[in-house]
PDB file of C-alpha atoms and ligand atoms in Angstrom:
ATOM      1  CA  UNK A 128      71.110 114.073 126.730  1.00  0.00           C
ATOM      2  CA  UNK A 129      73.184 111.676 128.881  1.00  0.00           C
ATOM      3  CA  UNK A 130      76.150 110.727 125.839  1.00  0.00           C
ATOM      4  CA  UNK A 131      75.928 115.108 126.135  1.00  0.00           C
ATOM      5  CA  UNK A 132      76.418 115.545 129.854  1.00  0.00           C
ATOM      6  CA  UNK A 133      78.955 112.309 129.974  1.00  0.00           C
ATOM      7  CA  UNK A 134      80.926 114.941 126.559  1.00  0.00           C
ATOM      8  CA  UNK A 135      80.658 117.341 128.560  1.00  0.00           C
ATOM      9  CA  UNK A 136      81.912 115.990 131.608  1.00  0.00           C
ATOM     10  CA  UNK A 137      85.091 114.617 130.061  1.00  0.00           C
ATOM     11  CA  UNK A 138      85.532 118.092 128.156  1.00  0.00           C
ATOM     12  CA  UNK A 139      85.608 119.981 131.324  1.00  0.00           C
ATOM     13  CA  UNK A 140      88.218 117.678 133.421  1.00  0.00           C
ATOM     14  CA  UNK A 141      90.514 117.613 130.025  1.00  0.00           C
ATOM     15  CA  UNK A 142      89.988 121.698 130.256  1.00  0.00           C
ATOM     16  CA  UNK A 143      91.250 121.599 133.775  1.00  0.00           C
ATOM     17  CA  UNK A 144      93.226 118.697 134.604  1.00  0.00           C
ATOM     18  CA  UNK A 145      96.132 117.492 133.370  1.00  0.00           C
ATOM     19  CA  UNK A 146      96.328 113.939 131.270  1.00  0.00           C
ATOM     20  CA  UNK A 147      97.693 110.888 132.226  1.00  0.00           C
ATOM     21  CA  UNK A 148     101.366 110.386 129.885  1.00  0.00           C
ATOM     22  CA  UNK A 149     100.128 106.792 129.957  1.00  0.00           C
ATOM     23  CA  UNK A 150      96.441 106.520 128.684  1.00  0.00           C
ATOM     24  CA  UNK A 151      96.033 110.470 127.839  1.00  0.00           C
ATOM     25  CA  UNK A 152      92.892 110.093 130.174  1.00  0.00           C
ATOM     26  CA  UNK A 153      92.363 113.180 133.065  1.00  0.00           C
ATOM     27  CA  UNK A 154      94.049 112.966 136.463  1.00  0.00           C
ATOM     28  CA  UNK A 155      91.345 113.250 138.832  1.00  0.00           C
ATOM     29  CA  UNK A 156      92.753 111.992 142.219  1.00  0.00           C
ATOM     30  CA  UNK A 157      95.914 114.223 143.614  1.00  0.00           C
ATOM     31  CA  UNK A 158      98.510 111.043 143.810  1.00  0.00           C
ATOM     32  CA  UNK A 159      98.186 110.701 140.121  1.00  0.00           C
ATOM     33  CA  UNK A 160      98.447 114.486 139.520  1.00  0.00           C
ATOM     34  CA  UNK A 161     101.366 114.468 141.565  1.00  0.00           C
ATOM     35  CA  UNK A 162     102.934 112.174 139.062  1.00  0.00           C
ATOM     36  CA  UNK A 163     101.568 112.576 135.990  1.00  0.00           C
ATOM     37  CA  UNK A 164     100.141 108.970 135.635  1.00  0.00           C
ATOM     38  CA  UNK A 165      96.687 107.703 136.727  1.00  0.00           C
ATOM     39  CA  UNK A 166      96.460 104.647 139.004  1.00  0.00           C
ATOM     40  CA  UNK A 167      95.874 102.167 136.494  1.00  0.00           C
ATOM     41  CA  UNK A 168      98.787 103.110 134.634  1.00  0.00           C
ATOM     42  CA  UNK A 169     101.121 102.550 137.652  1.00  0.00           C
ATOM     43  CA  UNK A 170      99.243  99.126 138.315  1.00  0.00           C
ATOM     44  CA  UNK A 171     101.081  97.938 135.522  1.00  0.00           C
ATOM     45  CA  UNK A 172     104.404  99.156 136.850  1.00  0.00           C
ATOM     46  CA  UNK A 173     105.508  96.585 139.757  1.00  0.00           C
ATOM     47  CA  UNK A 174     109.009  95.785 141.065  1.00  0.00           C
ATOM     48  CA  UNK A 175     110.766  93.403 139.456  1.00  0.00           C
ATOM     49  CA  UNK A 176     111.109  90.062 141.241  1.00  0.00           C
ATOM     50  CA  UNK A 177     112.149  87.399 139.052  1.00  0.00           C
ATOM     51  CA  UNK A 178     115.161  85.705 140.061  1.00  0.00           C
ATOM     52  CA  UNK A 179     118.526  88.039 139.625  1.00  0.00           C
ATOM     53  CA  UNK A 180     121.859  87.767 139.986  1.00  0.00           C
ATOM     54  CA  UNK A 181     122.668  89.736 143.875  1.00  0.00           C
ATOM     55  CA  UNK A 182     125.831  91.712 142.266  1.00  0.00           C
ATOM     56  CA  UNK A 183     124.620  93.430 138.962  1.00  0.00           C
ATOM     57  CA  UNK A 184     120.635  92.163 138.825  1.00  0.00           C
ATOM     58  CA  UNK A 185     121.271  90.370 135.790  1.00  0.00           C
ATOM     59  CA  UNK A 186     117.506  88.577 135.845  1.00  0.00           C
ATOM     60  CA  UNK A 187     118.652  84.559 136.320  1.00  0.00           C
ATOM     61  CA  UNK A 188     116.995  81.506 134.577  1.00  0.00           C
ATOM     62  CA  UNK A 189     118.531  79.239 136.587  1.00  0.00           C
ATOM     63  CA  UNK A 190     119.215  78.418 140.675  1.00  0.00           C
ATOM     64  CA  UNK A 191     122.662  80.286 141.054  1.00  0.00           C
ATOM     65  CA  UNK A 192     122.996  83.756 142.885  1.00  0.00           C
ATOM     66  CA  UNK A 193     125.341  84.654 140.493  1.00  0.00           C
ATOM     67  CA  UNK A 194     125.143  85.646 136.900  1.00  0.00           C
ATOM     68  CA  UNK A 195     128.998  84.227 134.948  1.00  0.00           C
ATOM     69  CA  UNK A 196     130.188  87.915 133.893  1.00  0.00           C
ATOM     70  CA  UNK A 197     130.407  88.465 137.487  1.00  0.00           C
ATOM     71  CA  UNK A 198     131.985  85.408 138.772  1.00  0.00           C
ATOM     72  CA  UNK A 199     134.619  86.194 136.098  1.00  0.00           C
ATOM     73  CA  UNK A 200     134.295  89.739 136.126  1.00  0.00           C
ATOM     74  CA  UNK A 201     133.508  90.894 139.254  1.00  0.00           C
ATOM     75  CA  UNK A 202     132.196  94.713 139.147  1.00  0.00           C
ATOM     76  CA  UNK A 203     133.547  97.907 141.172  1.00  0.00           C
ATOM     77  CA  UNK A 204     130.204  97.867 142.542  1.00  0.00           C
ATOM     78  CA  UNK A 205     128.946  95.779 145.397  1.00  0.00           C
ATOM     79  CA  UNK A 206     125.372  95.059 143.845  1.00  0.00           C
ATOM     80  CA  UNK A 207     122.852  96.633 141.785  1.00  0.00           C
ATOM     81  CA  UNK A 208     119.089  96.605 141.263  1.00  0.00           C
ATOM     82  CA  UNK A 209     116.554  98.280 138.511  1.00  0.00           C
ATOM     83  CA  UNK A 210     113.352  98.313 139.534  1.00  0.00           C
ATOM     84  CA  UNK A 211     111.682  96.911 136.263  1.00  0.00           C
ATOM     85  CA  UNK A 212     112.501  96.359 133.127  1.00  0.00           C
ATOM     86  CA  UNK A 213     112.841  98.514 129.776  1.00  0.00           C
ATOM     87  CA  UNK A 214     110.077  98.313 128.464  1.00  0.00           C
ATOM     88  CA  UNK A 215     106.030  99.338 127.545  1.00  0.00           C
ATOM     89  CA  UNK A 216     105.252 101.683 129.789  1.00  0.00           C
ATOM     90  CA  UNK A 217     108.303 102.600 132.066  1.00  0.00           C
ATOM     91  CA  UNK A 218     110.484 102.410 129.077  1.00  0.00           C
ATOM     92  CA  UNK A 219     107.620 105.473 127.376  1.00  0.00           C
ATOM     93  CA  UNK A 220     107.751 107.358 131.160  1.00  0.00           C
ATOM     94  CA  UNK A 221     111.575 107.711 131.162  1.00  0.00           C
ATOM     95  CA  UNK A 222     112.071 109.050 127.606  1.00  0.00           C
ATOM     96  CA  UNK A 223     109.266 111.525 128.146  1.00  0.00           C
ATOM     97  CA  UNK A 224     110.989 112.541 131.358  1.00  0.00           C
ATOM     98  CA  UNK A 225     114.829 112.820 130.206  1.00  0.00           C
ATOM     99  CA  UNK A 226     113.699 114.251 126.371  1.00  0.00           C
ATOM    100  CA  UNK A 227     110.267 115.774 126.810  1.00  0.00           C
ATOM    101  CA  UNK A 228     110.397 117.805 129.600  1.00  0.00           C
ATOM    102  CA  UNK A 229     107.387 116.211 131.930  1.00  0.00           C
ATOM    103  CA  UNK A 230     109.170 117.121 134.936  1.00  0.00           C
ATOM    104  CA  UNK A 231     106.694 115.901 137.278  1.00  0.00           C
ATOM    105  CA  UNK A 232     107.530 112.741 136.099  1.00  0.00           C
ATOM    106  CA  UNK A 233     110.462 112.954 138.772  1.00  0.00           C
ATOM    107  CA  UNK A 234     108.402 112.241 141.979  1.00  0.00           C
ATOM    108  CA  UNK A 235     106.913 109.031 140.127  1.00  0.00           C
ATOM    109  CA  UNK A 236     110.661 107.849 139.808  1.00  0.00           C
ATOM    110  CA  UNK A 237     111.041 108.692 143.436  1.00  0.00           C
ATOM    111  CA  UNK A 238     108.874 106.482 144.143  1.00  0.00           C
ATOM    112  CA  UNK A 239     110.322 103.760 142.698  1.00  0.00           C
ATOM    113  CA  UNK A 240     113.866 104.687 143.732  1.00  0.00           C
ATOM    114  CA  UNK A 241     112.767 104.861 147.778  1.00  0.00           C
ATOM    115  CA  UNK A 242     110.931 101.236 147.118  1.00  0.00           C
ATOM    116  CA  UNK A 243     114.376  99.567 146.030  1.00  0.00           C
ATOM    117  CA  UNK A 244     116.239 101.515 148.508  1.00  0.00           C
ATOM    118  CA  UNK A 245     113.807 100.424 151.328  1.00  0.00           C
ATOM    119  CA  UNK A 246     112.778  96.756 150.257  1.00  0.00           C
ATOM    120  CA  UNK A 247     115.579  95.573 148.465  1.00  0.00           C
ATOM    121  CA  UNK A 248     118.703  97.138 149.256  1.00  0.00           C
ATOM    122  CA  UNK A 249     117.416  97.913 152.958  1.00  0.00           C
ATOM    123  CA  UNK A 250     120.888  99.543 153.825  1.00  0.00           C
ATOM    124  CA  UNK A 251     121.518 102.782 154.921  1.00  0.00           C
ATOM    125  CA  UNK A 252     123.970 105.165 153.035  1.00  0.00           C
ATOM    126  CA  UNK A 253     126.310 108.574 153.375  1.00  0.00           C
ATOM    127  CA  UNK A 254     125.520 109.821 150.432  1.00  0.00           C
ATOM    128  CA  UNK A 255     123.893 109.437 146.975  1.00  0.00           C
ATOM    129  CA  UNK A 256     125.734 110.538 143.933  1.00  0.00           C
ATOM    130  CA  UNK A 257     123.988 110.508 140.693  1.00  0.00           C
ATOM    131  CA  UNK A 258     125.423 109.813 137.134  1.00  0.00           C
ATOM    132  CA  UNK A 259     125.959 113.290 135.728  1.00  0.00           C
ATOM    133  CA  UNK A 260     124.398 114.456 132.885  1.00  0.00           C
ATOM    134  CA  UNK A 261     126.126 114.388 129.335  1.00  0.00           C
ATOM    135  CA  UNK A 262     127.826 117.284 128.420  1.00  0.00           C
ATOM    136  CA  UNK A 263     126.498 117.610 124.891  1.00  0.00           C
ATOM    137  CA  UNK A 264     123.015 117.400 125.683  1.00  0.00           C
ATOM    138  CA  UNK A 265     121.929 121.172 126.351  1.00  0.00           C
ATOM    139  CA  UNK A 266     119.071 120.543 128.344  1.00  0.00           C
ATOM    140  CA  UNK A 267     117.618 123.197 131.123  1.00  0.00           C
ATOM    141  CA  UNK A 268     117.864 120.326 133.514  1.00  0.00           C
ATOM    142  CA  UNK A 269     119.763 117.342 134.477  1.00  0.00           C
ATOM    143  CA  UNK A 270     116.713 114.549 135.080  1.00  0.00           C
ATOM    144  CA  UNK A 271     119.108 112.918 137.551  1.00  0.00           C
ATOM    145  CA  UNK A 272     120.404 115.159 139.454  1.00  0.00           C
ATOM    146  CA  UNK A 273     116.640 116.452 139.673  1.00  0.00           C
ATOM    147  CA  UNK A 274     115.425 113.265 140.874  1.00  0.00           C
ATOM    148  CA  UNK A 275     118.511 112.651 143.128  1.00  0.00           C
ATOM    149  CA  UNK A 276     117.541 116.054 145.339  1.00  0.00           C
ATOM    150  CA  UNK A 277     114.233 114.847 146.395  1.00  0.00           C
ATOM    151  CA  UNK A 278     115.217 111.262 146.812  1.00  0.00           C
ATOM    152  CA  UNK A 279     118.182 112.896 149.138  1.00  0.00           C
ATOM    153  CA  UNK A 280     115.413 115.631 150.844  1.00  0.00           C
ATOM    154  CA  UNK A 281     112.840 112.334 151.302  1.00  0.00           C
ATOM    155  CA  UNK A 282     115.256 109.970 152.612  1.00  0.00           C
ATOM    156  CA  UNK A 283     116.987 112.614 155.239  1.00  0.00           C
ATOM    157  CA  UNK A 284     120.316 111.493 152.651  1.00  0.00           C
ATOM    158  CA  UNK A 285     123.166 113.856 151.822  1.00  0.00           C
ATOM    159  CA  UNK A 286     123.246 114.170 148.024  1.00  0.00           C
ATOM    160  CA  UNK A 287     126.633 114.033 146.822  1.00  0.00           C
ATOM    161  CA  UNK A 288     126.783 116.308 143.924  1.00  0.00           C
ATOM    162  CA  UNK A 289     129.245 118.279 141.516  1.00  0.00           C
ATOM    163  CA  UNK A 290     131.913 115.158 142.565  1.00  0.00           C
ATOM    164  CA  UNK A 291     131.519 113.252 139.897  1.00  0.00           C
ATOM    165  CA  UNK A 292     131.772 114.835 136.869  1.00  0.00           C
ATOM    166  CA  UNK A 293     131.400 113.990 133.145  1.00  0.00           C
ATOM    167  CA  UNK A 294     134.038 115.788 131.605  1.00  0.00           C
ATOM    168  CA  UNK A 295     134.200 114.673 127.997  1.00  0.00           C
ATOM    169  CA  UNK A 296     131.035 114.581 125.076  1.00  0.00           C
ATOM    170  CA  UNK A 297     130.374 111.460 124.041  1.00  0.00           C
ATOM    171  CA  UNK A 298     127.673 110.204 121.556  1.00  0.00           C
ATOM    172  CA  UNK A 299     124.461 108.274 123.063  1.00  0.00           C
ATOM    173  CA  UNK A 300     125.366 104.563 123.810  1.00  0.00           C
ATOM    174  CA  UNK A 301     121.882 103.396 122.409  1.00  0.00           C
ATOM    175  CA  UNK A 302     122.952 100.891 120.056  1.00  0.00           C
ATOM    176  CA  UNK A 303     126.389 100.410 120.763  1.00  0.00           C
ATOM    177  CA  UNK A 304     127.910  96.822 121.351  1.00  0.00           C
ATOM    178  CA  UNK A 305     129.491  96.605 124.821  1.00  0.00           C
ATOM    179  CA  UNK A 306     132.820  96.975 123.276  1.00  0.00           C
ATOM    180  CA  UNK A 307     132.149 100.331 121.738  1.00  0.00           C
ATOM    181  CA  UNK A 308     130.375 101.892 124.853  1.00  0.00           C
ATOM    182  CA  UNK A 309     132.800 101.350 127.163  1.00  0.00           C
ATOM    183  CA  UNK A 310     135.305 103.079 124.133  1.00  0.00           C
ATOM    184  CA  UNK A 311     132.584 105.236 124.552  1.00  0.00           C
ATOM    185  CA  UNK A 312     133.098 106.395 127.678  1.00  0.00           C
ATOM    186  CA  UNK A 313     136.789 106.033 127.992  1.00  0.00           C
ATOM    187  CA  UNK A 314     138.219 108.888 130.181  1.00  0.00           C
ATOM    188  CA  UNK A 315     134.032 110.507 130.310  1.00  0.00           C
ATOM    189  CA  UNK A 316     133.808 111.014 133.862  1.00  0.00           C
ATOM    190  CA  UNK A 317     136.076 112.800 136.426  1.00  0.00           C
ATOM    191  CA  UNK A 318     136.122 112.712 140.212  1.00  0.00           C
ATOM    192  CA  UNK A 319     137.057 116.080 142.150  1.00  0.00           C
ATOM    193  CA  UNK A 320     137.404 116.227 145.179  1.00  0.00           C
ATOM    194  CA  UNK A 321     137.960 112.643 145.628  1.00  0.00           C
ATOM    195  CA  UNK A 322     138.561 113.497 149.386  1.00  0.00           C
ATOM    196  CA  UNK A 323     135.285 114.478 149.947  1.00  0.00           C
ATOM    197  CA  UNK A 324     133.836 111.024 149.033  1.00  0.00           C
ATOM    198  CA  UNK A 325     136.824 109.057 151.160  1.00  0.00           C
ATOM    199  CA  UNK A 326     135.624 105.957 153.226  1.00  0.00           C
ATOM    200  CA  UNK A 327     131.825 106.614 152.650  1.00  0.00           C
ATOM    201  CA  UNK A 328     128.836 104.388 151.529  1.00  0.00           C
ATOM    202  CA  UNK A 329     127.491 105.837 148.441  1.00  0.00           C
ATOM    203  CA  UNK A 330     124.334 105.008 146.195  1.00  0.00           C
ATOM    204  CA  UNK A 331     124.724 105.835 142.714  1.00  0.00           C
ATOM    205  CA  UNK A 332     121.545 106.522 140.806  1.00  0.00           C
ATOM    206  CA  UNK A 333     120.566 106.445 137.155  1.00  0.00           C
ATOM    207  CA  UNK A 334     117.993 105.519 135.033  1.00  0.00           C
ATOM    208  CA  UNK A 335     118.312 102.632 132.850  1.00  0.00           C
ATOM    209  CA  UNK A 336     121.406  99.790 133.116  1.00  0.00           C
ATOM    210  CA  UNK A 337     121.531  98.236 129.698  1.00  0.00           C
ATOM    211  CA  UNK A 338     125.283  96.720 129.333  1.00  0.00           C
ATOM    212  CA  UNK A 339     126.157  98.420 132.829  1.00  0.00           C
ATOM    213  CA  UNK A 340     128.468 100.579 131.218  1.00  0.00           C
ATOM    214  CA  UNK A 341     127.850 103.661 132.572  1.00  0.00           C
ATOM    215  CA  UNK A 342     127.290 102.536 136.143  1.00  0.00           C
ATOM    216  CA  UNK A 343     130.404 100.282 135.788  1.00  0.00           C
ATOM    217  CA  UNK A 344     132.651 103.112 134.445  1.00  0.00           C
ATOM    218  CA  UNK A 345     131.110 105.283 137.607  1.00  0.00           C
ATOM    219  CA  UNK A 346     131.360 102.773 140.391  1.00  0.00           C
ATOM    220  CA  UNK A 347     135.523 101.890 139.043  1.00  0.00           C
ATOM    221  CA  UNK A 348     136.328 105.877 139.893  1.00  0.00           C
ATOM    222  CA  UNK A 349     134.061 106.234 143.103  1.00  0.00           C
ATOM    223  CA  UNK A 350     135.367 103.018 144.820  1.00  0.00           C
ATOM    224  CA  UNK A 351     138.903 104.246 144.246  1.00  0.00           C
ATOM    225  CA  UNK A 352     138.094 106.322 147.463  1.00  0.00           C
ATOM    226  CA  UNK A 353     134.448 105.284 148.173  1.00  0.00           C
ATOM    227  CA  UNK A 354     134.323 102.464 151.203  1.00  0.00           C
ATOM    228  CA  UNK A 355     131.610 100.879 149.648  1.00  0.00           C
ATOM    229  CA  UNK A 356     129.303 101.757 146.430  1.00  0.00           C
ATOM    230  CA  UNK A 357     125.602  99.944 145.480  1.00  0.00           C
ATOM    231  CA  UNK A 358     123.797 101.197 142.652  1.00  0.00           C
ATOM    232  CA  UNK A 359     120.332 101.533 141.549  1.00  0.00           C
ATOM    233  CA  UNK A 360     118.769 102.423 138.155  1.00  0.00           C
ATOM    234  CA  UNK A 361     114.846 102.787 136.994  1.00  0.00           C
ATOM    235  CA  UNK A 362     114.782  99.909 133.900  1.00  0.00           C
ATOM    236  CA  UNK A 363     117.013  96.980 133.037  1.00  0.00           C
ATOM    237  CA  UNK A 364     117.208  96.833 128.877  1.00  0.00           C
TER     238      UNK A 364
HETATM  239 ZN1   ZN B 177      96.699 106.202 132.656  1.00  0.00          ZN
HETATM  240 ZN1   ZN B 178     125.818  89.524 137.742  1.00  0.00          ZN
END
């Protein structure tokens, strides 16, 4: 009778609680409802500390602070952290967010966005703007911006949206050489109101920094006007 009640048992919590997006295994415990992923799961989440360069986060194999591109290159933005890589699990969490629709996914990346604001950044900002959405890509909801208003709400931030704009379609950058995405997203984004954004510290968020592209091609139009812009994205590819 026990293998019965022990069935029976895990019938009944996968009747009433939702799964885990990790393991598929029921959420018990009302943290890991809250963001769709059980405790274990998240264990194998952790904030990225190997060595990185302090501008762009490039992670560093050797002693210097840093990374070449941005001693030649320096970038519009004054430094930029993910907080892990691209990869396994995170890498699994962020598609089904942005393409699935597991919107509860959101206050897990809150999470992780409040941790790098308050443990490695550990500045205080005006405003947060957050990469728009592409244009193409009619979905009900930008993930972003989504995640941007309760980061703003938790942190007592102003969220500095409808500014920066993406005003041109562009196809996904996945697979693109560096070259090509930043063809890519020649003339993509707009700033209105550039006024608005004058002489402030902004945070740009997104989700994953893979050539830096897209964060790049942001920070060069916001620190036209911006006083100061740091970024911060989910995953490093
Ligand atoms: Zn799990
Ligand atoms: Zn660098």
């Amino acid at each position: 009778m026990r293998w019965f009640k022990e069935f029976f048992h895990r019938l009944q919590l996968s009747i009433f609680l939702s799964s885990c997006k990790g393991c598929g295994e029921p959420l018990v415990f009302s943290d890991e409802a809250r963001v769709c992923v059980c405790r274990e799961c998240r264990a194998t989440i952790t904030l990225n500390r190997d060595p990185q360069c302090r501008i762009c986060g490039r992670i560093m194999d050797n002693d210097y602070d840093r990374c070449g591109e941005c001693i030649l290159n320096p970038p519009p933005f004054r430094k930029h952290v993910s907080y892990s890589r691209y990869q396994g699990l995170m890498k699994d969490l962020i598609l089904l967010y942005k393409y699935s629709g597991v919107e509860k996914l959101k206050n897990l990346f809150v999470d992780y966005y409040i941790e790098l604001v308050n443990d490695v950044i550990n500045e205080d900002f005006d405003g947060i703007v957050p990469v728009p959405p592409d244009k193409s890509r009619k979905r009900e909801f930008g993930p972003i911006l989504e995640a941007a208003k309760i980061l703003c709400q938790r942190l007592g931030i102003k969220l500095l949206s409808g500014y920066l704009v993406k005003v041109k379609e562009t196809p996904p950058q996945a697979g693109l050489s560096k070259a090509k995405r930043i063809r890519n997203l020649d003339g993509a984004f707009k700033l209105k109101n550039p006024q608005e954004i004058k002489g402030k510290k902004v945070l740009l968020i997104d989700d994953v920094y893979t050539t830096g592209t897209t964060v790049t091609k942001c920070a060069q139009l916001l620190s036209k006007h911006a006083a100061d812009v740091a970024a911060i994205t989910l995953a490093r590819s």
